[in-house]
Coordinates of C-alpha atoms in Angstrom, one line a residue:
M1 CA 34.7 124.8 148.2
D2 CA 34.0 127.8 146.9
D3 CA 30.7 128.3 145.0
T4 CA 32.1 129.4 141.7
N5 CA 27.6 129.9 140.5
K6 CA 27.5 133.5 143.3
P7 CA 29.1 136.3 141.8
D8 CA 32.0 137.3 144.0
P9 CA 30.8 140.4 146.5
V10 CA 33.8 142.3 145.5
L11 CA 33.7 141.8 142.1
Q12 CA 30.2 143.2 142.4
K13 CA 31.4 146.8 143.5
V14 CA 33.1 147.2 140.4
P15 CA 30.9 149.3 137.8
L16 CA 30.8 148.2 134.4
I17 CA 31.3 150.8 131.7
K18 CA 29.9 149.5 127.8
S19 CA 32.4 150.8 125.5
P20 CA 30.8 152.6 122.6
L21 CA 34.1 151.5 120.4
F22 CA 33.5 147.7 121.4
Q23 CA 31.4 145.6 118.8
P24 CA 30.8 141.9 119.5
P25 CA 31.8 139.5 116.9
K26 CA 28.7 138.7 114.7
P27 CA 28.0 134.7 114.1
V28 CA 29.2 133.8 110.3
T29 CA 26.1 132.3 108.3
L30 CA 25.8 130.4 105.3
N31 CA 24.4 130.1 102.7
A32 CA 22.4 127.0 102.3
N33 CA 21.5 128.0 98.7
Y34 CA 24.9 127.0 97.0
S35 CA 23.1 128.4 93.3
K36 CA 23.1 131.1 94.1
L37 CA 26.8 131.4 95.8
I38 CA 28.5 129.8 92.8
S39 CA 26.7 132.6 90.8
S40 CA 27.6 135.6 92.7
L41 CA 31.8 134.3 92.6
S42 CA 34.0 136.3 90.6
S43 CA 34.9 134.5 86.9
T44 CA 38.4 134.0 88.2
V45 CA 37.1 131.9 91.2
K46 CA 35.3 129.6 88.5
P47 CA 36.6 126.7 86.5
P48 CA 36.9 126.9 83.0
K49 CA 34.4 124.5 81.0
L50 CA 36.6 122.1 79.7
N51 CA 36.5 120.6 76.2
V52 CA 38.0 117.9 75.6
S53 CA 38.4 116.2 72.1
K54 CA 39.1 112.2 71.6
Q55 CA 43.2 114.0 70.2
D56 CA 43.3 115.2 73.4
L57 CA 42.7 111.9 75.4
Q58 CA 44.9 109.7 72.5
G59 CA 48.2 112.6 73.5
W60 CA 48.1 111.9 77.0
I61 CA 47.3 107.9 76.9
S62 CA 50.3 108.1 74.8
E63 CA 52.4 110.1 77.2
I64 CA 51.7 108.0 80.2
E65 CA 52.6 104.9 78.3
S66 CA 56.0 106.5 77.1
L67 CA 56.7 107.1 81.1
K68 CA 55.7 103.7 81.9
P69 CA 59.1 102.6 81.3
D70 CA 61.0 105.0 83.6
F71 CA 58.8 104.1 86.7
D72 CA 59.3 100.5 86.4
N73 CA 61.1 98.6 89.0
S74 CA 62.2 96.0 87.4
S75 CA 64.9 97.7 85.4
P76 CA 68.5 97.5 86.8
T77 CA 69.0 101.0 87.7
N78 CA 66.1 101.2 89.5
I79 CA 67.0 98.8 91.4
A80 CA 70.5 100.1 91.7
Q81 CA 68.6 103.7 93.1
I82 CA 66.2 101.6 95.3
K83 CA 69.4 99.6 96.9
E84 CA 71.4 102.8 97.1
Y85 CA 68.4 104.9 98.8
K86 CA 67.5 102.0 101.6
E87 CA 70.8 102.3 102.6
W88 CA 71.0 106.3 102.9
L89 CA 68.2 105.7 105.1
H90 CA 70.2 103.1 106.8
Q91 CA 72.5 105.6 107.8
Q92 CA 70.1 108.5 108.2
K93 CA 68.5 106.1 111.2
L94 CA 72.3 105.5 112.2
K95 CA 72.5 108.8 112.5
V96 CA 69.2 109.3 114.5
A97 CA 70.1 106.5 116.8
P98 CA 73.8 105.1 116.3
G99 CA 72.6 101.8 118.7
F100 CA 69.9 101.1 116.2
D101 CA 70.1 98.1 113.7
S102 CA 66.9 95.7 112.5
T103 CA 69.3 92.8 113.7
V104 CA 70.0 93.9 117.3
L105 CA 66.6 92.0 118.7
T106 CA 67.1 89.0 116.6
P107 CA 67.9 86.1 119.0
G108 CA 71.1 84.5 118.5
V109 CA 71.1 80.4 117.4
R110 CA 72.8 78.2 119.5
D111 CA 74.9 75.6 118.7
S112 CA 73.9 72.2 119.1
G113 CA 76.5 71.6 122.3
S114 CA 74.6 73.6 124.4
T115 CA 70.8 71.7 123.4
N116 CA 72.4 68.2 124.1
S117 CA 73.3 69.2 128.0
K118 CA 70.1 70.0 128.1
N119 CA 68.3 67.1 127.5
A120 CA 70.5 65.3 129.7
E121 CA 69.6 65.4 133.4
P122 CA 68.9 68.7 135.0
P123 CA 71.5 70.2 137.4
T124 CA 70.1 69.9 140.8
N125 CA 70.3 72.4 143.8
E126 CA 73.1 71.5 146.0
L127 CA 71.0 71.4 149.2
D128 CA 68.9 69.0 147.5
K129 CA 71.8 66.8 147.1
V130 CA 72.5 67.1 151.2
F131 CA 68.9 66.8 152.3
S132 CA 67.6 64.3 149.8
H133 CA 67.8 61.8 152.6
L134 CA 65.3 63.0 155.2
N135 CA 61.9 62.8 155.3
L136 CA 59.0 64.8 156.8

C-alpha cells in the first residue's frame, strides 16, 4: 500500500511557479453588530414602517369573513369538486402505475362453506394412512 503522506519523487521534480494573476479567495466575514448592518442597507431593502389603523384591521377581518363561505367544504359544490379531484387523482395514479388500485391488496372474504370444512377433521397424509399401524 502506498504511503500518501510522503511526497511523490516525480512530482517533487516539477517546479512550482506562483502566478501573479492568481489571487486566493478571501474568507467571508460576517458583521456581528447587526444594528450597523441594518443602518448601512439601502432604503429599497428596508421594509417600510407600517401604520395600521383599526379601520384597516376591521376591513381585513370583514374581507376574511366574506371569503369563509367560499372555502367551506360542506357545501354541495365543494363536495362535488372534491369528488371530481379525487377521481382525477385516481386516474393519474392509474396512468403512472396501471395496476395500482387501493383494493388490489385487500384480502378477499371467504364464503361460509370453506370455513365448515376447516372445522372438520384435518386431511391426513397418504403415507400416514399406510404406515400408521407400525410401531418404532
